[in-house]
Coordinates of C-alpha atoms in Angstrom, one line a residue:
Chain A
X60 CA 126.7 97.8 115.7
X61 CA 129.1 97.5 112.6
X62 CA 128.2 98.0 108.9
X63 CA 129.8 97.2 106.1
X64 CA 128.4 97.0 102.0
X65 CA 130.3 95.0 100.1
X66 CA 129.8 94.1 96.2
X67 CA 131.5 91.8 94.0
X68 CA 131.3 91.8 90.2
X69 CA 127.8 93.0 90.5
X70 CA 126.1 93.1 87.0
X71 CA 122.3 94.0 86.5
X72 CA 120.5 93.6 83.5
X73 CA 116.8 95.1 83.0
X74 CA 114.3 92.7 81.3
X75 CA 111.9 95.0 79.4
X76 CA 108.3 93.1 78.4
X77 CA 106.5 95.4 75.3
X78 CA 108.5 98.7 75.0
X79 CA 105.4 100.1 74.5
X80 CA 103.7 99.1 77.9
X81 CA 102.6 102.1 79.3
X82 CA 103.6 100.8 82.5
X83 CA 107.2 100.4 81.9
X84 CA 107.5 103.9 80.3
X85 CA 109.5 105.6 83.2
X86 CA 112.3 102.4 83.1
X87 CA 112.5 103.1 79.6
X88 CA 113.2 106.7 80.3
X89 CA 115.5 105.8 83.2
X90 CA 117.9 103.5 81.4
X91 CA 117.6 104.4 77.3
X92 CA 119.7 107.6 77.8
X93 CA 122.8 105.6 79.1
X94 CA 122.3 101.8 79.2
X95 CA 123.6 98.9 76.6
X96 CA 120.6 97.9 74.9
X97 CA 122.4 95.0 73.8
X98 CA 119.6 92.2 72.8
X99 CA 116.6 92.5 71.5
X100 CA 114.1 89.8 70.4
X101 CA 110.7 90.3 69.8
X102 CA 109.0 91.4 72.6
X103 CA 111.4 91.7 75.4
X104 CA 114.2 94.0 75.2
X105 CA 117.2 93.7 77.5
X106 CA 119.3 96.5 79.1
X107 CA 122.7 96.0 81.1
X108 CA 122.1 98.6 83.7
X109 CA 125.3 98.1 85.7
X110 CA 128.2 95.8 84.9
X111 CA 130.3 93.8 86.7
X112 CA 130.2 96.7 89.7
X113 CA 132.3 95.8 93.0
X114 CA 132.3 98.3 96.0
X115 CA 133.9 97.8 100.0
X116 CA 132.8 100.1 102.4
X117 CA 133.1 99.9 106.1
X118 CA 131.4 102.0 109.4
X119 CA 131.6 105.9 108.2
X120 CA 132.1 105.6 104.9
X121 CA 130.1 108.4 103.0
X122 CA 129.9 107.5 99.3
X123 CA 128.8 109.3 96.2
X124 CA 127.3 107.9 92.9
X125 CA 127.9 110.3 90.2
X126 CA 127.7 110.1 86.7
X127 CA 125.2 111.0 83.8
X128 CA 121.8 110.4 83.6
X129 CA 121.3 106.6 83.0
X130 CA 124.6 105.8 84.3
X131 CA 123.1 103.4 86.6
X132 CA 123.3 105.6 89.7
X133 CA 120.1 104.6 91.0
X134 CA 120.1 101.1 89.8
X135 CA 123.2 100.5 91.9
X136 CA 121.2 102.3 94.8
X137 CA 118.5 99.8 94.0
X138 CA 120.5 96.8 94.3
X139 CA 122.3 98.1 97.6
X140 CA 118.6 98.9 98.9
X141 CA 117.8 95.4 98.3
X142 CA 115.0 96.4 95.7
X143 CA 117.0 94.5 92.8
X144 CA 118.5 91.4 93.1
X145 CA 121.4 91.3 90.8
X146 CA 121.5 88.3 88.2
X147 CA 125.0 88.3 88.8
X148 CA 127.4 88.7 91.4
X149 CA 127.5 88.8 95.4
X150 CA 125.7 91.3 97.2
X151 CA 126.5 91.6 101.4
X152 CA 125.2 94.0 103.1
X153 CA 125.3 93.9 107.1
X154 CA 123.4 96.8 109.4
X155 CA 120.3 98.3 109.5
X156 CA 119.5 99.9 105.7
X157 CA 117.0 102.8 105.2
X158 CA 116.6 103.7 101.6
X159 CA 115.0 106.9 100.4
X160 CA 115.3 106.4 96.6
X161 CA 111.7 107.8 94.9
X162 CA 111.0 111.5 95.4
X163 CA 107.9 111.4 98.2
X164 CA 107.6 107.5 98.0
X165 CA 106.0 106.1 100.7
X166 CA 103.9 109.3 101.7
X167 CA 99.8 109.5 101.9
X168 CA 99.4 112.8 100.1
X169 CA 96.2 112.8 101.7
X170 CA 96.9 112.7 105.4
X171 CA 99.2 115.2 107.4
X172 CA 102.8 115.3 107.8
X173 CA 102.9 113.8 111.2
X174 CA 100.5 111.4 110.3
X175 CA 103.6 110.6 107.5
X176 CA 106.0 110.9 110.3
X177 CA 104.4 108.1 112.1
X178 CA 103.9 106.2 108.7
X179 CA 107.4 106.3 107.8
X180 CA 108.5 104.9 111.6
X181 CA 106.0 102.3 111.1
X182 CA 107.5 101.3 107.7
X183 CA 110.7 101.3 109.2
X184 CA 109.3 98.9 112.3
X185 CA 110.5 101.7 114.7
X186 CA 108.6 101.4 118.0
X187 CA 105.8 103.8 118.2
X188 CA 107.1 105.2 121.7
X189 CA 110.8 105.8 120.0
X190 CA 108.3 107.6 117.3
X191 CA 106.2 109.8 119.4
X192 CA 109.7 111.1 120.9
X193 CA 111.4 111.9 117.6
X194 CA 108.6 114.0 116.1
X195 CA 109.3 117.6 117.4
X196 CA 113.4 116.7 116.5
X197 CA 111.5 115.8 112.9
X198 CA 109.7 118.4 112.6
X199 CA 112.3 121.3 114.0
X200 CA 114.5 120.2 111.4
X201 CA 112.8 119.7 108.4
X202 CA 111.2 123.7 109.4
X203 CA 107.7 123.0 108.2
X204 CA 106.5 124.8 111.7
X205 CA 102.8 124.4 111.0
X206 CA 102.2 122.4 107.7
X207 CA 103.2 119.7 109.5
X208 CA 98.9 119.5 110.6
X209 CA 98.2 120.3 106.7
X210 CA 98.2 117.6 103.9
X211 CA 100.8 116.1 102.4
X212 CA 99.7 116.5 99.0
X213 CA 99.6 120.9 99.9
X214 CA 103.4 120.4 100.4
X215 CA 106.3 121.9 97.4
X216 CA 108.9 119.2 96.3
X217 CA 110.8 121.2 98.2
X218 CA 109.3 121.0 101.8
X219 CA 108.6 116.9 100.6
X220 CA 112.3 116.0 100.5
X221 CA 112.8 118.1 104.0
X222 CA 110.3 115.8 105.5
X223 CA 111.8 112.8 104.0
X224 CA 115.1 113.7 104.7
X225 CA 114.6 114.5 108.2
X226 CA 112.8 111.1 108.9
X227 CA 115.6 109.2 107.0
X228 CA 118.3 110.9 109.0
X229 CA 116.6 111.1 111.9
X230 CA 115.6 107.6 113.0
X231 CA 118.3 105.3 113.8
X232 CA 119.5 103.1 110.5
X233 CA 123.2 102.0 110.1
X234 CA 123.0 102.7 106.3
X235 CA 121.7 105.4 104.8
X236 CA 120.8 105.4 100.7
X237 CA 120.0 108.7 99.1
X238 CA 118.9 109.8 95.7
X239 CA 119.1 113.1 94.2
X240 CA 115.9 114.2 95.5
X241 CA 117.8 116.4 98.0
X242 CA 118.6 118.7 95.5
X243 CA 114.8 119.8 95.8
X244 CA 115.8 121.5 99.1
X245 CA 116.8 125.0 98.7
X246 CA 120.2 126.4 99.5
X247 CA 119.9 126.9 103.2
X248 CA 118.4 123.0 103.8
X249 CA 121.1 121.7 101.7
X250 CA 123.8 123.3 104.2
X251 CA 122.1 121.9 106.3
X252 CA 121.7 118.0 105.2
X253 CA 125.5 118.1 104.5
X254 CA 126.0 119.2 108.2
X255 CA 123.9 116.4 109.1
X256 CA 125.8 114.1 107.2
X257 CA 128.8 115.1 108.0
X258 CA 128.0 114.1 111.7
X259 CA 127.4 110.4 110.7
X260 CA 131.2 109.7 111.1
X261 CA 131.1 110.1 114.8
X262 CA 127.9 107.7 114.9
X263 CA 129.7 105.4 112.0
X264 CA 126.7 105.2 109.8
X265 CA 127.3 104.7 106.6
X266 CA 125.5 107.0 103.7
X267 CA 125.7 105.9 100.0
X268 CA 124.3 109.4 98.1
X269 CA 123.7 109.1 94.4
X270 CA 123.8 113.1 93.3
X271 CA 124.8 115.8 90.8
X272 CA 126.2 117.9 93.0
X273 CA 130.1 117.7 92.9
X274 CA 130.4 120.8 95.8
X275 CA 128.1 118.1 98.2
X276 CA 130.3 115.2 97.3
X277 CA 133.8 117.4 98.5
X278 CA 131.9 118.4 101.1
X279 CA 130.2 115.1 102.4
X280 CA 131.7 112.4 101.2
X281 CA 134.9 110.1 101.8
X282 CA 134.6 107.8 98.8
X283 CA 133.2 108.5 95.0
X284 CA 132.0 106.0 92.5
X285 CA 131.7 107.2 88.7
X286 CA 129.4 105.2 86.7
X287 CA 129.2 105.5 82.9
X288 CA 126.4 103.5 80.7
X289 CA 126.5 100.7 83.7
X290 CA 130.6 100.6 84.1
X291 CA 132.0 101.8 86.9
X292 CA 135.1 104.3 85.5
X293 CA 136.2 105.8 89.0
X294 CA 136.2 104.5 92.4
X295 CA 138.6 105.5 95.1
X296 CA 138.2 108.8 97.7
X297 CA 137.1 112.0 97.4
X298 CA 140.7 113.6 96.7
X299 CA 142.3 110.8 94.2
X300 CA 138.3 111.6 92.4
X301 CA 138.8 115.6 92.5
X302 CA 142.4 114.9 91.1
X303 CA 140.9 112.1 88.4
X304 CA 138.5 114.7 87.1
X305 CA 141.3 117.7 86.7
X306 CA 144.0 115.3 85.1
Chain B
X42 CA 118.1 74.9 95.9
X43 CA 119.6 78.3 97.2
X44 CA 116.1 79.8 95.1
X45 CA 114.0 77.6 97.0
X46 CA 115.3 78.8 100.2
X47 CA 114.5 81.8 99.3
X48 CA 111.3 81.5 98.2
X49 CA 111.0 80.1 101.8
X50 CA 112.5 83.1 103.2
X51 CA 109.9 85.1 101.2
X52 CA 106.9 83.5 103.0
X53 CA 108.5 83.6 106.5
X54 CA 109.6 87.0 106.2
X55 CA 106.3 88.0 104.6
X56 CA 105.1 86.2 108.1
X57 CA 107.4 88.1 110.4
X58 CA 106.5 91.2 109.1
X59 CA 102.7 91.1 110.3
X60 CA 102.4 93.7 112.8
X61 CA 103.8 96.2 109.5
X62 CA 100.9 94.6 107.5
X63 CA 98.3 94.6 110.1
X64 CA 99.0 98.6 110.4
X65 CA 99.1 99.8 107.2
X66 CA 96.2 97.5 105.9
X67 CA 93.9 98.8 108.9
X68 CA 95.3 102.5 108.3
X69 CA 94.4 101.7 104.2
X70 CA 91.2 100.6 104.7
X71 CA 90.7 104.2 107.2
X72 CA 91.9 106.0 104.7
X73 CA 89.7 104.3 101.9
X74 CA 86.5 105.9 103.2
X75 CA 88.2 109.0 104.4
X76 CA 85.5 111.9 103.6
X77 CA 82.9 109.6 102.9
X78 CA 79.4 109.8 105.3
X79 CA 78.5 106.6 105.3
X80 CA 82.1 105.3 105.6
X81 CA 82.6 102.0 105.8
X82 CA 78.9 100.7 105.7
X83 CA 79.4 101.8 102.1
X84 CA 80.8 97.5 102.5
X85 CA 77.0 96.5 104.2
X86 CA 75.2 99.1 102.1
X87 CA 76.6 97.0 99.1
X88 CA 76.0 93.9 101.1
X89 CA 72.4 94.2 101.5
X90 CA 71.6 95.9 98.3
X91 CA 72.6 92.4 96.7
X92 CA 71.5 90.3 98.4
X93 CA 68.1 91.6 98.6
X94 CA 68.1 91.6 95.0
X95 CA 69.2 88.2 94.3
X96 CA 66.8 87.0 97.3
X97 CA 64.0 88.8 95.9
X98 CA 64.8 87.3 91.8
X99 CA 65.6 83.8 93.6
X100 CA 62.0 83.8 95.3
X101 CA 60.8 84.3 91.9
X102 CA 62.5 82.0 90.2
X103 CA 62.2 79.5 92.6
X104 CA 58.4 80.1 92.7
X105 CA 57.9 80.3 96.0
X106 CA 57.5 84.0 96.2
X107 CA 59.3 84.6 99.5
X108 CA 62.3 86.8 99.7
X109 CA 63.1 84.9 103.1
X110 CA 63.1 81.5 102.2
X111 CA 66.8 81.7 100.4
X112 CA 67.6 85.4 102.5
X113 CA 70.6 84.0 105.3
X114 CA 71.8 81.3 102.3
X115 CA 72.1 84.0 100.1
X116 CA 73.7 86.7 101.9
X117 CA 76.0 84.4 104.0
X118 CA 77.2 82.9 100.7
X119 CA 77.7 86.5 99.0
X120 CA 79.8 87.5 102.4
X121 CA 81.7 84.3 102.2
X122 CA 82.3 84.6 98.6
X123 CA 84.3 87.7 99.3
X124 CA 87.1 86.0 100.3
X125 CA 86.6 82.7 99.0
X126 CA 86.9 84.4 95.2
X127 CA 85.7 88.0 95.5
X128 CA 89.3 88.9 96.1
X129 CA 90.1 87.6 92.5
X130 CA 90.5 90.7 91.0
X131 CA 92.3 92.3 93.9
X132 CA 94.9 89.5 94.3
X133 CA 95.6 90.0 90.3
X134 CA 96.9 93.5 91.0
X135 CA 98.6 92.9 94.0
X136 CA 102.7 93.6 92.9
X137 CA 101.2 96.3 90.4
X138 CA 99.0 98.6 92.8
X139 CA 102.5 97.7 94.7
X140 CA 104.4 98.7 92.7
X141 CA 105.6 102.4 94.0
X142 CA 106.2 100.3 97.6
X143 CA 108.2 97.7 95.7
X144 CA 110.3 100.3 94.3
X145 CA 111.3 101.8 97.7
X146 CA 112.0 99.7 99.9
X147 CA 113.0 96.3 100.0
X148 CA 110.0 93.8 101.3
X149 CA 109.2 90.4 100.6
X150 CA 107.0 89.1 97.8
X151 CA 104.3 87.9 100.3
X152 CA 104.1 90.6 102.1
X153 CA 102.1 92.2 99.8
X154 CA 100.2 89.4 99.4
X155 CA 99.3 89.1 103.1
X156 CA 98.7 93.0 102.8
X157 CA 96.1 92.7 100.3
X158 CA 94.6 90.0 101.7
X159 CA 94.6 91.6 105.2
X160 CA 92.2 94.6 103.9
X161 CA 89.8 92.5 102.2
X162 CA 89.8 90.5 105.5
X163 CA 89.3 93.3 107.0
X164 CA 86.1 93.9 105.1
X165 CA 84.8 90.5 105.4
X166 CA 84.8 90.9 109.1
X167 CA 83.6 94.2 109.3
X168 CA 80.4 92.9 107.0
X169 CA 80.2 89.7 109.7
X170 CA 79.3 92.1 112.2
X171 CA 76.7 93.7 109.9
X172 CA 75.2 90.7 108.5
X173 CA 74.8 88.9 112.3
X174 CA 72.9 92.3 113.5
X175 CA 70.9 91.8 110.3
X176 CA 70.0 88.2 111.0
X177 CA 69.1 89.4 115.0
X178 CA 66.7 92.0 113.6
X179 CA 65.2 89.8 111.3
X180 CA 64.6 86.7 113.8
X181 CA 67.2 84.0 111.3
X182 CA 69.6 84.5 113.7
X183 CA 71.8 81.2 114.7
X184 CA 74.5 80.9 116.6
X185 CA 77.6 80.5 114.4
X186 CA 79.8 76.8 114.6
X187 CA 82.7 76.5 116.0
X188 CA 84.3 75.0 113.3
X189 CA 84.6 78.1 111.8
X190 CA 87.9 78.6 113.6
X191 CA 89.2 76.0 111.6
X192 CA 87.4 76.6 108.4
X193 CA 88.6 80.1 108.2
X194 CA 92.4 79.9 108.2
X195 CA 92.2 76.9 105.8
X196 CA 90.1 79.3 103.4
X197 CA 93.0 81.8 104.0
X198 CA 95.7 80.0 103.4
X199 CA 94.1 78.6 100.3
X200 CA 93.6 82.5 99.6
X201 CA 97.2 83.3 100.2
X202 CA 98.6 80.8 97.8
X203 CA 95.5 81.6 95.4
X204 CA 96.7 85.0 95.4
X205 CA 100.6 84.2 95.0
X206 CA 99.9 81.9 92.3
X207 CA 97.8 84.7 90.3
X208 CA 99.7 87.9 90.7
X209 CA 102.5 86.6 89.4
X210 CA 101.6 85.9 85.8
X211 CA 99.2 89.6 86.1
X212 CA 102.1 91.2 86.6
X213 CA 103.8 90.2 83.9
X214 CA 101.1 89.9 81.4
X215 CA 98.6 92.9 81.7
X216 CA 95.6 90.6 80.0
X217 CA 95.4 88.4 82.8
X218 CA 93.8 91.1 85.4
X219 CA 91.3 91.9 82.9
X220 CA 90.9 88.1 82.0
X221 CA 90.4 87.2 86.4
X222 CA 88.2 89.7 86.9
X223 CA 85.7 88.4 84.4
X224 CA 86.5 85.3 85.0
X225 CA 85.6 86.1 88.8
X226 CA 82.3 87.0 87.7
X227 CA 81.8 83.7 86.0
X228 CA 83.1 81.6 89.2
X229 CA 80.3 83.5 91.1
X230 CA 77.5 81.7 89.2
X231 CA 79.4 78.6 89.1
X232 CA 79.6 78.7 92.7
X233 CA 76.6 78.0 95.0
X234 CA 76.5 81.6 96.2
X235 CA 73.3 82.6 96.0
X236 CA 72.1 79.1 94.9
X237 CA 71.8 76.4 97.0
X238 CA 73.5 73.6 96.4
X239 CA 70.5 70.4 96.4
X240 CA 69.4 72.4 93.6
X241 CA 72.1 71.3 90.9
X242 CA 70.9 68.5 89.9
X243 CA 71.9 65.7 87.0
X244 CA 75.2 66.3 84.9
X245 CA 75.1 69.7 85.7
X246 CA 76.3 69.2 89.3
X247 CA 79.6 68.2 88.3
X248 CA 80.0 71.9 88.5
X249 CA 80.0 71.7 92.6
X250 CA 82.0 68.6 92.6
X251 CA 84.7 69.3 90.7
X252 CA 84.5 73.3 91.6
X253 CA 87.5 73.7 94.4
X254 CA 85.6 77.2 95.0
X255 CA 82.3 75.9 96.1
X256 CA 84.6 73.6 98.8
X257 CA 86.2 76.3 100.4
X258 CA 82.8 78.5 100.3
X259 CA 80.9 75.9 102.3
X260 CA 84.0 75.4 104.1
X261 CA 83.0 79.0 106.1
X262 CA 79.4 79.3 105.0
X263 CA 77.7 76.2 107.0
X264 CA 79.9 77.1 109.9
X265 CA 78.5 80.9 109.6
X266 CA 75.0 79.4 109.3
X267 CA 75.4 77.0 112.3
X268 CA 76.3 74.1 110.4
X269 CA 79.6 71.9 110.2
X270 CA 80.9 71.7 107.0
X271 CA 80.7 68.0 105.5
X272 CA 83.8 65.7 105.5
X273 CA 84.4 66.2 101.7
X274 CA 85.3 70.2 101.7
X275 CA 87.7 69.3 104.8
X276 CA 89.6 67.0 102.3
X277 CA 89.2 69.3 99.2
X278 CA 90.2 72.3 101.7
X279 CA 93.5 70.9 102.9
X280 CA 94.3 69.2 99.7
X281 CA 94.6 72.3 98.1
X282 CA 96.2 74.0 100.7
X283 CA 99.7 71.7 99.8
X284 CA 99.0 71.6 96.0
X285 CA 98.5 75.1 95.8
X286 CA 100.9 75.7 98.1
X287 CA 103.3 73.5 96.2
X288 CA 102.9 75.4 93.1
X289 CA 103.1 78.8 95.0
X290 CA 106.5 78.3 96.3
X291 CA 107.4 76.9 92.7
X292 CA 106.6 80.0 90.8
X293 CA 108.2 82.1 93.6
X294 CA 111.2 80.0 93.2
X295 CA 111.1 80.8 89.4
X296 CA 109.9 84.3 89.4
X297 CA 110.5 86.1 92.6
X298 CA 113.7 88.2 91.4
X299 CA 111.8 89.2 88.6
X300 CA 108.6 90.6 89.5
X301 CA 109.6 94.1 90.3
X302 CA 111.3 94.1 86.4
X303 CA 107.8 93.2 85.1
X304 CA 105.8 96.3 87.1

């Protein structure tokens, strides 16, 4: 089946209700380092996450989000995931999406991590069958052996995102969208996601990775986006990016 | 007109997406009682323990001294109340106790809805069963209407757009949770749920006329009881079903891209 992403003039602003709202704390957090805070009346403060942001990707493209903190990185992920519906601008995305954005969203700390693993095909709409015959592939690459049978909530951050990761990756979706969390993995799991990755060109799925991690990026991806406060500053491939950033 | 399609779009896909609802509200309401011994007839335990209470203080009040006299009205009406206006609260906080799912993964609005809904359905049922084997034990047994199969999804539809209409405006302004759930309370004494309704009497029973509550409440407690529900909370059922449903699909219209800024 073909993919393709494809934004035009994207812009995203973030209406914030009572700055003081407990609630909306950790968007605060997210955006204050880097977004526009550009009105502000009374009670409701609003914050240009992303501005006027236009992307074209097609089967196999593996693109990077980079920037600062509060560039917008995983805003844009957002809107590509669906989550955000831009106030401006055209949004198309065509293919099966599967978006892994918060670190251990989505899992029941409580129950075990195959109980997850089903959970997470369930959420997905994956037949239970297709499931039952991932589950050792799941759980041989994400190396938790035995924790698997122990709760989730006994799991590091670590052996979290190696759960996630391998249930993202591992179940069929056409487009793939990442956040940092990877970078909980240790050295040897990270070698390993890249490999992983790496293989999606012969399937032509598409990843979108928003990351710090410059050595991943040459490694895995094909196309780079550089946000700063919301704008995008660089987008083209990897190599015209490497040269960008040396000039 | 491109919003209002969507806001179509919403409810459908919210539809579609039932057997991803029906899952993870059954494997929620598992969970909910997970290390628990008495599970979930903690739900009848809670059940009974009212309406005993209220049966017992009715008798009284009523002067007539017996706790059975009001005992299947009253704990019929409690059950029914669950998700006539029990769910109040609950459907107030739908997008917020949401809010981490909302964040992940891309659903529709209603899905949530139908989600929360779905557990507290769930509940209702589960509590059916209890309060029938009740009624056996005690020899009030009767054998439900059939117009119940009607009854129901009208209350649940009403529910849905109840809901809709609701969490909305909670999301958005935190006051409003805490202003349903009391106000939840109040509707439960404004509604004939552990009163019956011949004994509002004068001005005062402009309270049960004008109540849309006490409509859909008899609307599945007379079937429940072996009655069929009177002609007047037919019309008051599926009038509200298209004006609420009318200002449901507004509000989504208006709001839905917003929501998930306001959690």
């Amino acid at each position: 089946m073909s993919c393709s992403v494809r934004l035009e003039g994207v812009t995203l602003d973030y209406f914030i209700y009572s700055v003081k709202a407990q609630s909306l704390r950790n968007a605060v957090f997210n955006l204050a380092v880097g977004g526009n805070l550009y009105k502000s009346q009374g009670d409701v403060t609003v914050v240009r996450a992303l501005e006027n942001i236009s992307l074209d990707l097609q089967e196999g493209d593996r693109l990077a989000l980079v920037g600062h903190n509060g560039s917008g990185k995983t805003s844009l992920l957002k809107v590509i995931a669906g989550i955000y519906e831009p106030q401006k601008g055209l949004v198309e995305i065509q293919g099966k999406l599967t978006s892994m954005i918060a670190h251990g969203a989505g899992l029941d700390a409580d129950a075990s991590g195959l109980h997850n693993i089903r959970k997470l095909g369930a959420m997905r709409l994956i037949p239970k069958k297709v499931v039952e015959s991932r589950i050792d592939s799941i759980v041989e690459f994400s190396e938790l052996g035995d924790f698997v049978r122990l709760p989730v909530k006994t799991y590091s951050s670590g052996m979290m995102a190696r759960l996630m990761f391998a249930c993202a990756t591992e179940f069929e979706a056409d487009i793939i969208v990442l956040d940092e969390w990877l970078g909980a993995g240790d050295a040897a799991f990270g070698r390993k996601a890249a490999a992983r990755m790496e293989g999606f060109v012969d399937k032509a799925q598409m990843v979108i990775l928003g990351t710090h991690n410059f050595g991943l990026v040459e490694r895995v991806c094909n196309k780079v986006i550089e946000l700063a406060a919301g704008r995008a500053v660089f987008y083209g491939t990897t190599a015209d990016w490497v040269a960008w950033r040396n000039r | 007109m491109e919003a209002i399609q969507a806001a179509f779009r919403d409810i459908i896909d919210g539809i579609l997406l039932a057997p991803l609802w029906l899952t993870l509200g059954w494997e929620q309401t598992v969970s909910r009682f997970r290390r628990t011994v008495l599970g979930p007839f903690w739900l009848t335990a809670n059940l009974l323990a009212m309406a005993f209470a209220l049966s017992f203080i009715m008798g009284g009040l009523l002067g007539n001294g017996n706790w059975r006299s009001n005992f299947s009205l009253i704990i019929s009406g409690i059950l029914c109340w669950s998700i006539t206006g029990g769910y109040l609260p609950d459907a107030s906080n739908t997008f917020i106790s949401a809010g981490d799912l909302m964040n992940t993964m891309r659903l529709p609005l209603s899905f949530h809805v139908f989600l929360m809904l779905y557990k507290n359905f769930i509940n209702f049922l589960a509590q059916l069963i209890a309060l029938w084997v009740l009624l056996v034990l005690f020899k009030m047994a009767v054998i439900p209407d059939i117009s119940i199969l009607l009854g129901l999804p009208i209350v649940l539809i009403n529910a849905a757009f109840i809901s809709m209409i609701v969490a909305m405006p909670a999301t958005r302004f935190r006051d409003i949770y805490q202003s349903i759930t009391f106000g939840s309370q109040i509707l439960f004494f404004l509604t004939p749920v552990f009163w019956s309704p011949d004994q509002m009497t004068g001005r005062r029973s402009i309270i049960l006329k004008m109540n849309p509550f006490a409509h859909l409440l008899e609307l599945i407690r007379q079937p429940v009881l072996g009655h069929v529900p009177s002609l007047i909370h037919w019309e008051w059922g599926i009038g509200l079903m298209f004006v609420l449903g009318a200002i449901a699909v507004t509000m989504l219209t208006l709001y839905r891209k917003r929501i998930v800024f306001w959690l």
